[in-house]
Amino acid sequence: MLVLAFDTATAAVTVALSEGTSGGVRLRAESNAVDRRRHAEVLAPAIATVLDEAGVTRADLTDIAVGVGPGPYTGLRVGLTTARALGAVLGIPVHGVCTLDVLAWQSGRTGPFVAATDARRKEVYWASYASARERAGGPAVGKPAEAAEPGLPAIGEGALLYADTLAGQEPALPSAAALADLVITRLAGGEGPDLLEPVPLYLRKPDAREPGPRKRVTQP
Amino acid sequence: MKDEPLVLGIETSCDETGVGIVRGHTLLADAIASSVDEHARFGGVVPEVASRAHLEAMTPTVERALTDAGVTLNDIDAIAVTAGPGLAGALLVGVAAAKAYSLGLGKPLYGVNHLAAHVAVDQLEHGALPKPCVALLVSGGHSSLLLVPDVASDVRPLGATVDDAAGEAFDKVARVLDLGFPGGPYIDRAAREGDPGSVFFPRGKYDDGTYDFSFSGLKTAVARWVEARERAGEPVPVADVAAAFQEAVVDVLTKKAIAACKDNGVSHLLVGGGVAANSRLRALAQERCDKAGIELRVPRPKLCTDNGAMVAALGSELVAAGLAPSDLGLPADSSLPITQVLV
Ligand SMILES: [Zn+2]
């Protein structure tokens, strides 16, 4: 099993190529960049580089894993469009994973905690966990105070950004290596969060208001 | 010709997810998924709604185009995509998809200019473009006059709207007249029953000696006229107002387009963009071109509105011209200048 994984639902553009073997998961190559505004420019070249570095051709890939957010929409869609199109070209399955689940997996925590990423507008995307492998609540979007659980640590960029409320801890940003590890573990029958369709978790409705009565250009 | 490259074109600059496939000047597929119905109740295109729709429509529309053309992805020789101008978030979906197809197939990627694609598409209908030609591109997003010595490498701006795009004026006036969205087809239909001479609406920048347009004053003049009627308790003659407004728009568009041809010694005028589907624009452009001895080229309406075939057509032109493809780092540029045909 050779999995190409990437996530663009946060400030990070993270790409990894991992191999699932009987002995476990082996990371073959990865690329991690933080560039909040240029996901589309960074992602495709990073995928090409990772394939090159691992000495792997497109035809060798067996699965694609992609973070489905929640996260800022523009970047999120870059990852999902890329995953769907690559899946279509290569004829291989595309597995979606909640980006907060990736952060949680990466943390390796054994007790309960909260994971939060930056949702802008002074809000966070968050979910609560019983352990690194078990989500207990969420995902949701809301004020940092809504995500906070008294006495529980919180991980992720959203938690670090509102450290007063969320007692923020590392990891800040998801890594595709953890995403690939999660997906390979699940496909091999291990325990962990559900794999999802490659469909974005937007959590908010588009900002659009229906126009009221026509505005007049002349005063009555 | 069988040995010309097979080019797949992707267009997502506004609310249409378009995927076209061409071989040389031959159109093989022109698949479209539009989110226009989702925008209608907002009275205009909502960028986030459009972007969400592009993501959902992208891969299915590519599949549909491949089926229509009777080819498979592996037959594709090059991928072209609109890199700008357009709505930033919408463009990014197409650009990301195009990169993935390019990467997955190991085939070259061409990031192209949407406006130049509106010009190149005519080759699918009327064959090779005369060099040079003048192009009048009018839609809800653009109103431009271009001098086109070579659509693959040399496109020069002559003028553009200084405020609203022509199609935008149609949308706004349709709203004043309680017609539907998008306004173009509704105004066109209503105007057929009306008298264009019943009211005279002002033509912005009519005699200013530039090739620029202005439609904001016209739109306000229509609103004022209608409101005065309403306030007086008189019925609004919708057909007459639609016809008079439409006449004002197409009068100034065709006047300046003909002037641009004459001043530059160009004998071919091309009209494209969604507003080129307007029946009165087509008729008046034909009449004035005939009088001036200019040959008019207007693609059929489906090729005038945004579509993937136009992007494939321009891509095909760039491949034929032997130009170097774009980098995988290709950015989407919402305000890409017209002088940049290939990014
Ligand atoms: Zn257009």
PDB file of C-alpha atoms in Angstrom, chain A:
ATOM      1  CA  MET A   1       0.000   0.000   0.000  1.00  0.00           C
ATOM      2  CA  LEU A   2       1.483   3.326  -1.080  1.00  0.00           C
ATOM      3  CA  VAL A   3      -0.471   6.359   0.108  1.00  0.00           C
ATOM      4  CA  LEU A   4      -0.122   9.950  -1.054  1.00  0.00           C
ATOM      5  CA  ALA A   5      -1.518  12.190   1.706  1.00  0.00           C
ATOM      6  CA  PHE A   6      -2.046  15.927   1.895  1.00  0.00           C
ATOM      7  CA  ASP A   7      -3.948  18.502   3.910  1.00  0.00           C
ATOM      8  CA  THR A   8      -4.557  22.169   3.050  1.00  0.00           C
ATOM      9  CA  ALA A   9      -7.234  23.009   5.633  1.00  0.00           C
ATOM     10  CA  THR A  10      -4.949  25.146   7.805  1.00  0.00           C
ATOM     11  CA  ALA A  11      -2.036  27.524   7.227  1.00  0.00           C
ATOM     12  CA  ALA A  12       0.044  24.453   6.365  1.00  0.00           C
ATOM     13  CA  VAL A  13       0.466  22.787   3.009  1.00  0.00           C
ATOM     14  CA  THR A  14       1.589  19.344   4.107  1.00  0.00           C
ATOM     15  CA  VAL A  15       2.290  16.417   1.788  1.00  0.00           C
ATOM     16  CA  ALA A  16       3.542  12.924   2.621  1.00  0.00           C
ATOM     17  CA  LEU A  17       4.126   9.651   0.873  1.00  0.00           C
ATOM     18  CA  SER A  18       3.915   6.616   3.131  1.00  0.00           C
ATOM     19  CA  GLU A  19       4.070   2.909   2.620  1.00  0.00           C
ATOM     20  CA  GLY A  20       2.010   0.414   4.581  1.00  0.00           C
ATOM     21  CA  THR A  21       3.864  -2.843   5.142  1.00  0.00           C
ATOM     22  CA  SER A  22       3.342  -5.846   7.376  1.00  0.00           C
ATOM     23  CA  GLY A  23       5.850  -4.241   9.718  1.00  0.00           C
ATOM     24  CA  GLY A  24       3.879  -0.992  10.012  1.00  0.00           C
ATOM     25  CA  VAL A  25       3.895   2.388   8.312  1.00  0.00           C
ATOM     26  CA  ARG A  26       7.030   3.742   6.687  1.00  0.00           C
ATOM     27  CA  LEU A  27       7.263   7.427   5.758  1.00  0.00           C
ATOM     28  CA  ARG A  28       9.025   7.634   2.398  1.00  0.00           C
ATOM     29  CA  ALA A  29       9.056  11.418   1.850  1.00  0.00           C
ATOM     30  CA  GLU A  30       7.316  14.539   3.093  1.00  0.00           C
ATOM     31  CA  SER A  31       7.063  18.265   2.469  1.00  0.00           C
ATOM     32  CA  ASN A  32       5.755  20.804   4.961  1.00  0.00           C
ATOM     33  CA  ALA A  33       5.291  24.468   4.143  1.00  0.00           C
ATOM     34  CA  VAL A  34       3.395  27.189   5.942  1.00  0.00           C
ATOM     35  CA  ASP A  35       1.866  29.589   3.453  1.00  0.00           C
ATOM     36  CA  ARG A  36      -1.592  30.754   4.334  1.00  0.00           C
ATOM     37  CA  ARG A  37      -2.303  32.439   1.011  1.00  0.00           C
ATOM     38  CA  ARG A  38      -0.723  30.277  -1.657  1.00  0.00           C
ATOM     39  CA  HIS A  39      -1.994  26.737  -1.140  1.00  0.00           C
ATOM     40  CA  ALA A  40      -2.727  26.214  -4.822  1.00  0.00           C
ATOM     41  CA  GLU A  41       0.714  27.366  -5.867  1.00  0.00           C
ATOM     42  CA  VAL A  42       2.536  25.251  -3.295  1.00  0.00           C
ATOM     43  CA  LEU A  43       0.575  21.990  -3.295  1.00  0.00           C
ATOM     44  CA  ALA A  44       1.103  20.564  -6.791  1.00  0.00           C
ATOM     45  CA  PRO A  45       4.868  21.230  -6.905  1.00  0.00           C
ATOM     46  CA  ALA A  46       5.154  19.741  -3.394  1.00  0.00           C
ATOM     47  CA  ILE A  47       3.403  16.570  -4.543  1.00  0.00           C
ATOM     48  CA  ALA A  48       5.746  16.320  -7.526  1.00  0.00           C
ATOM     49  CA  THR A  49       8.768  16.795  -5.254  1.00  0.00           C
ATOM     50  CA  VAL A  50       7.617  14.199  -2.743  1.00  0.00           C
ATOM     51  CA  LEU A  51       7.043  11.602  -5.479  1.00  0.00           C
ATOM     52  CA  ASP A  52      10.474  12.394  -6.909  1.00  0.00           C
ATOM     53  CA  GLU A  53      12.251  12.190  -3.579  1.00  0.00           C
ATOM     54  CA  ALA A  54      10.680   8.837  -2.806  1.00  0.00           C
ATOM     55  CA  GLY A  55      11.582   7.600  -6.288  1.00  0.00           C
ATOM     56  CA  VAL A  56       7.974   6.673  -6.893  1.00  0.00           C
ATOM     57  CA  THR A  57       5.923   7.133 -10.052  1.00  0.00           C
ATOM     58  CA  ARG A  58       2.251   8.091 -10.128  1.00  0.00           C
ATOM     59  CA  ALA A  59       1.292   4.626 -11.254  1.00  0.00           C
ATOM     60  CA  ASP A  60       2.718   3.103  -8.048  1.00  0.00           C
ATOM     61  CA  LEU A  61       0.240   4.951  -5.812  1.00  0.00           C
ATOM     62  CA  THR A  62      -2.575   2.840  -4.368  1.00  0.00           C
ATOM     63  CA  ASP A  63      -4.550   5.393  -2.324  1.00  0.00           C
ATOM     64  CA  ILE A  64      -4.945   9.111  -1.760  1.00  0.00           C
ATOM     65  CA  ALA A  65      -5.649  10.573   1.671  1.00  0.00           C
ATOM     66  CA  VAL A  66      -6.871  14.134   2.059  1.00  0.00           C
ATOM     67  CA  GLY A  67      -7.842  16.362   4.963  1.00  0.00           C
ATOM     68  CA  VAL A  68     -11.461  17.461   4.556  1.00  0.00           C
ATOM     69  CA  GLY A  69     -11.309  20.283   7.104  1.00  0.00           C
ATOM     70  CA  PRO A  70     -12.951  22.049   8.730  1.00  0.00           C
ATOM     71  CA  GLY A  71     -10.733  24.932   7.635  1.00  0.00           C
ATOM     72  CA  PRO A  72     -10.637  28.118   5.567  1.00  0.00           C
ATOM     73  CA  TYR A  73     -12.540  27.269   2.400  1.00  0.00           C
ATOM     74  CA  THR A  74     -10.230  28.426  -0.339  1.00  0.00           C
ATOM     75  CA  GLY A  75      -7.291  26.328   0.812  1.00  0.00           C
ATOM     76  CA  LEU A  76      -9.549  23.442   1.742  1.00  0.00           C
ATOM     77  CA  ARG A  77     -10.981  23.290  -1.769  1.00  0.00           C
ATOM     78  CA  VAL A  78      -7.508  23.285  -3.317  1.00  0.00           C
ATOM     79  CA  GLY A  79      -6.713  20.059  -1.462  1.00  0.00           C
ATOM     80  CA  LEU A  80     -10.037  18.409  -2.212  1.00  0.00           C
ATOM     81  CA  THR A  81     -10.056  19.349  -5.893  1.00  0.00           C
ATOM     82  CA  THR A  82      -6.518  18.050  -6.233  1.00  0.00           C
ATOM     83  CA  ALA A  83      -7.382  14.797  -4.451  1.00  0.00           C
ATOM     84  CA  ARG A  84     -10.516  14.143  -6.496  1.00  0.00           C
ATOM     85  CA  ALA A  85      -8.820  14.904  -9.816  1.00  0.00           C
ATOM     86  CA  LEU A  86      -5.758  12.788  -8.987  1.00  0.00           C
ATOM     87  CA  GLY A  87      -8.011   9.960  -7.846  1.00  0.00           C
ATOM     88  CA  ALA A  88      -9.901  10.187 -11.143  1.00  0.00           C
ATOM     89  CA  VAL A  89      -6.742  10.200 -13.275  1.00  0.00           C
ATOM     90  CA  LEU A  90      -5.040   7.370 -11.413  1.00  0.00           C
ATOM     91  CA  GLY A  91      -8.191   5.348 -10.816  1.00  0.00           C
ATOM     92  CA  ILE A  92      -7.461   4.906  -7.094  1.00  0.00           C
ATOM     93  CA  PRO A  93      -9.605   5.550  -3.988  1.00  0.00           C
ATOM     94  CA  VAL A  94      -9.584   8.914  -2.209  1.00  0.00           C
ATOM     95  CA  HIS A  95     -10.064   8.793   1.566  1.00  0.00           C
ATOM     96  CA  GLY A  96     -11.145  11.875   3.483  1.00  0.00           C
ATOM     97  CA  VAL A  97     -10.165  12.499   7.101  1.00  0.00           C
ATOM     98  CA  CYS A  98     -11.322  15.281   9.398  1.00  0.00           C
ATOM     99  CA  THR A  99      -8.333  17.600   9.785  1.00  0.00           C
ATOM    100  CA  LEU A 100      -8.887  17.827  13.544  1.00  0.00           C
ATOM    101  CA  ASP A 101      -8.633  14.018  13.694  1.00  0.00           C
ATOM    102  CA  VAL A 102      -5.235  14.292  12.005  1.00  0.00           C
ATOM    103  CA  LEU A 103      -4.017  16.750  14.647  1.00  0.00           C
ATOM    104  CA  ALA A 104      -5.367  14.499  17.383  1.00  0.00           C
ATOM    105  CA  TRP A 105      -3.697  11.410  15.884  1.00  0.00           C
ATOM    106  CA  GLN A 106      -0.430  13.298  15.621  1.00  0.00           C
ATOM    107  CA  SER A 107      -0.532  14.301  19.302  1.00  0.00           C
ATOM    108  CA  GLY A 108      -0.432  10.671  20.446  1.00  0.00           C
ATOM    109  CA  ARG A 109      -2.284  11.696  23.609  1.00  0.00           C
ATOM    110  CA  THR A 110      -3.810   9.035  25.821  1.00  0.00           C
ATOM    111  CA  GLY A 111      -6.186  11.170  27.914  1.00  0.00           C
ATOM    112  CA  PRO A 112      -8.975  13.580  26.953  1.00  0.00           C
ATOM    113  CA  PHE A 113      -8.214  16.864  25.194  1.00  0.00           C
ATOM    114  CA  VAL A 114      -9.557  19.385  22.686  1.00  0.00           C
ATOM    115  CA  ALA A 115      -8.171  20.111  19.195  1.00  0.00           C
ATOM    116  CA  ALA A 116      -8.751  23.537  17.659  1.00  0.00           C
ATOM    117  CA  THR A 117      -7.718  25.242  14.426  1.00  0.00           C
ATOM    118  CA  ASP A 118      -8.076  28.863  13.346  1.00  0.00           C
ATOM    119  CA  ALA A 119     -11.493  29.634  11.855  1.00  0.00           C
ATOM    120  CA  ARG A 120     -10.804  33.409  11.547  1.00  0.00           C
ATOM    121  CA  ARG A 121     -13.437  35.922  12.716  1.00  0.00           C
ATOM    122  CA  LYS A 122     -12.210  35.277  16.285  1.00  0.00           C
ATOM    123  CA  GLU A 123     -13.551  31.724  16.134  1.00  0.00           C
ATOM    124  CA  VAL A 124     -12.058  28.228  16.101  1.00  0.00           C
ATOM    125  CA  TYR A 125     -12.912  24.938  14.472  1.00  0.00           C
ATOM    126  CA  TRP A 126     -12.762  22.372  17.246  1.00  0.00           C
ATOM    127  CA  ALA A 127     -13.514  18.847  18.337  1.00  0.00           C
ATOM    128  CA  SER A 128     -13.062  17.056  21.656  1.00  0.00           C
ATOM    129  CA  TYR A 129     -11.270  13.744  22.069  1.00  0.00           C
ATOM    130  CA  ALA A 130     -11.208  10.913  24.580  1.00  0.00           C
ATOM    131  CA  SER A 131      -7.751  10.018  23.234  1.00  0.00           C
ATOM    132  CA  ALA A 132      -5.647  10.543  20.104  1.00  0.00           C
ATOM    133  CA  ARG A 133      -7.685   7.890  18.310  1.00  0.00           C
ATOM    134  CA  GLU A 134     -11.171   8.604  19.588  1.00  0.00           C
ATOM    135  CA  ARG A 135     -13.231  11.693  18.918  1.00  0.00           C
ATOM    136  CA  ALA A 136     -15.788  12.478  21.634  1.00  0.00           C
ATOM    137  CA  GLY A 137     -17.545  15.545  20.216  1.00  0.00           C
ATOM    138  CA  GLY A 138     -17.573  17.905  17.234  1.00  0.00           C
ATOM    139  CA  PRO A 139     -16.384  19.068  14.823  1.00  0.00           C
ATOM    140  CA  ALA A 140     -17.935  22.469  15.352  1.00  0.00           C
ATOM    141  CA  VAL A 141     -17.162  26.130  14.807  1.00  0.00           C
ATOM    142  CA  GLY A 142     -17.498  28.736  17.553  1.00  0.00           C
ATOM    143  CA  LYS A 143     -15.848  31.131  19.995  1.00  0.00           C
ATOM    144  CA  PRO A 144     -12.771  29.754  21.776  1.00  0.00           C
ATOM    145  CA  ALA A 145     -14.748  29.751  25.031  1.00  0.00           C
ATOM    146  CA  GLU A 146     -17.265  27.311  23.530  1.00  0.00           C
ATOM    147  CA  ALA A 147     -14.447  24.890  22.705  1.00  0.00           C
ATOM    148  CA  ALA A 148     -12.754  25.125  26.108  1.00  0.00           C
ATOM    149  CA  GLU A 149     -13.321  22.362  28.609  1.00  0.00           C
ATOM    150  CA  PRO A 150     -12.175  23.200  32.117  1.00  0.00           C
ATOM    151  CA  GLY A 151      -8.994  21.408  33.043  1.00  0.00           C
ATOM    152  CA  LEU A 152      -8.454  19.862  29.609  1.00  0.00           C
ATOM    153  CA  PRO A 153      -5.445  20.636  27.439  1.00  0.00           C
ATOM    154  CA  ALA A 154      -6.067  21.918  23.921  1.00  0.00           C
ATOM    155  CA  ILE A 155      -3.865  21.372  20.863  1.00  0.00           C
ATOM    156  CA  GLY A 156      -3.657  23.072  17.490  1.00  0.00           C
ATOM    157  CA  GLU A 157      -3.106  26.530  16.054  1.00  0.00           C
ATOM    158  CA  GLY A 158      -6.540  27.652  17.256  1.00  0.00           C
ATOM    159  CA  ALA A 159      -5.673  26.685  20.811  1.00  0.00           C
ATOM    160  CA  LEU A 160      -2.283  28.403  20.660  1.00  0.00           C
ATOM    161  CA  LEU A 161      -3.851  31.525  19.171  1.00  0.00           C
ATOM    162  CA  TYR A 162      -6.320  31.782  22.076  1.00  0.00           C
ATOM    163  CA  ALA A 163      -3.985  30.332  24.713  1.00  0.00           C
ATOM    164  CA  ASP A 164      -5.666  32.378  27.480  1.00  0.00           C
ATOM    165  CA  THR A 165      -8.903  30.493  26.912  1.00  0.00           C
ATOM    166  CA  LEU A 166      -7.690  27.188  25.553  1.00  0.00           C
ATOM    167  CA  ALA A 167      -4.386  26.418  27.335  1.00  0.00           C
ATOM    168  CA  GLY A 168      -2.832  25.790  23.928  1.00  0.00           C
ATOM    169  CA  GLN A 169      -0.224  23.114  23.287  1.00  0.00           C
ATOM    170  CA  GLU A 170       1.622  21.615  20.332  1.00  0.00           C
ATOM    171  CA  PRO A 171       1.158  20.305  17.699  1.00  0.00           C
ATOM    172  CA  ALA A 172       0.012  23.514  16.044  1.00  0.00           C
ATOM    173  CA  LEU A 173      -0.513  22.335  12.485  1.00  0.00           C
ATOM    174  CA  PRO A 174      -1.462  18.966  10.996  1.00  0.00           C
ATOM    175  CA  SER A 175       1.156  16.839   9.268  1.00  0.00           C
ATOM    176  CA  ALA A 176       0.366  14.687   6.256  1.00  0.00           C
ATOM    177  CA  ALA A 177       2.649  12.002   7.683  1.00  0.00           C
ATOM    178  CA  ALA A 178       0.142  11.594  10.527  1.00  0.00           C
ATOM    179  CA  LEU A 179      -2.721  11.645   8.008  1.00  0.00           C
ATOM    180  CA  ALA A 180      -1.104   8.861   5.981  1.00  0.00           C
ATOM    181  CA  ASP A 181      -0.396   6.894   9.157  1.00  0.00           C
ATOM    182  CA  LEU A 182      -4.032   7.219  10.237  1.00  0.00           C
ATOM    183  CA  VAL A 183      -5.380   6.089   6.868  1.00  0.00           C
ATOM    184  CA  ILE A 184      -2.999   3.156   6.504  1.00  0.00           C
ATOM    185  CA  THR A 185      -3.822   2.049  10.062  1.00  0.00           C
ATOM    186  CA  ARG A 186      -7.559   2.223   9.385  1.00  0.00           C
ATOM    187  CA  LEU A 187      -7.325   0.461   6.010  1.00  0.00           C
ATOM    188  CA  ALA A 188      -5.346  -2.299   7.730  1.00  0.00           C
ATOM    189  CA  GLY A 189      -8.210  -2.734  10.193  1.00  0.00           C
ATOM    190  CA  GLY A 190      -6.770  -0.760  13.120  1.00  0.00           C
ATOM    191  CA  GLU A 191      -8.844   1.436  15.393  1.00  0.00           C
ATOM    192  CA  GLY A 192      -9.291   5.108  14.754  1.00  0.00           C
ATOM    193  CA  PRO A 193     -11.647   7.762  13.438  1.00  0.00           C
ATOM    194  CA  ASP A 194     -13.911   7.101  10.466  1.00  0.00           C
ATOM    195  CA  LEU A 195     -12.621   7.585   6.953  1.00  0.00           C
ATOM    196  CA  LEU A 196     -14.899   9.971   5.073  1.00  0.00           C
ATOM    197  CA  GLU A 197     -15.851  10.839   1.512  1.00  0.00           C
ATOM    198  CA  PRO A 198     -13.618  13.586   0.050  1.00  0.00           C
ATOM    199  CA  VAL A 199     -16.278  16.214   0.792  1.00  0.00           C
ATOM    200  CA  PRO A 200     -15.407  19.458   2.588  1.00  0.00           C
ATOM    201  CA  LEU A 201     -16.598  20.045   6.156  1.00  0.00           C
ATOM    202  CA  TYR A 202     -17.583  23.688   5.709  1.00  0.00           C
ATOM    203  CA  LEU A 203     -19.584  24.063   8.968  1.00  0.00           C
ATOM    204  CA  ARG A 204     -20.654  27.571   7.920  1.00  0.00           C
ATOM    205  CA  LYS A 205     -23.156  28.642   5.279  1.00  0.00           C
ATOM    206  CA  PRO A 206     -21.889  30.936   2.513  1.00  0.00           C
ATOM    207  CA  ASP A 207     -22.129  34.639   3.380  1.00  0.00           C
ATOM    208  CA  ALA A 208     -24.871  35.714   1.066  1.00  0.00           C
ATOM    209  CA  ARG A 209     -27.970  37.691   1.773  1.00  0.00           C
ATOM    210  CA  GLU A 210     -31.002  37.858  -0.428  1.00  0.00           C
ATOM    211  CA  PRO A 211     -31.533  41.424  -1.553  1.00  0.00           C
ATOM    212  CA  GLY A 212     -34.354  43.342   0.105  1.00  0.00           C
ATOM    213  CA  PRO A 213     -36.697  45.586  -1.844  1.00  0.00           C
ATOM    214  CA  ARG A 214     -34.980  47.428  -4.674  1.00  0.00           C
ATOM    215  CA  LYS A 215     -33.008  50.478  -3.571  1.00  0.00           C
ATOM    216  CA  ARG A 216     -34.287  53.682  -5.161  1.00  0.00           C
ATOM    217  CA  VAL A 217     -31.914  56.115  -6.842  1.00  0.00           C
ATOM    218  CA  THR A 218     -34.257  59.057  -6.351  1.00  0.00           C
ATOM    219  CA  GLN A 219     -35.689  60.304  -3.054  1.00  0.00           C
ATOM    220  CA  PRO A 220     -39.485  60.247  -2.874  1.00  0.00           C
TER     221      PRO A 220
END
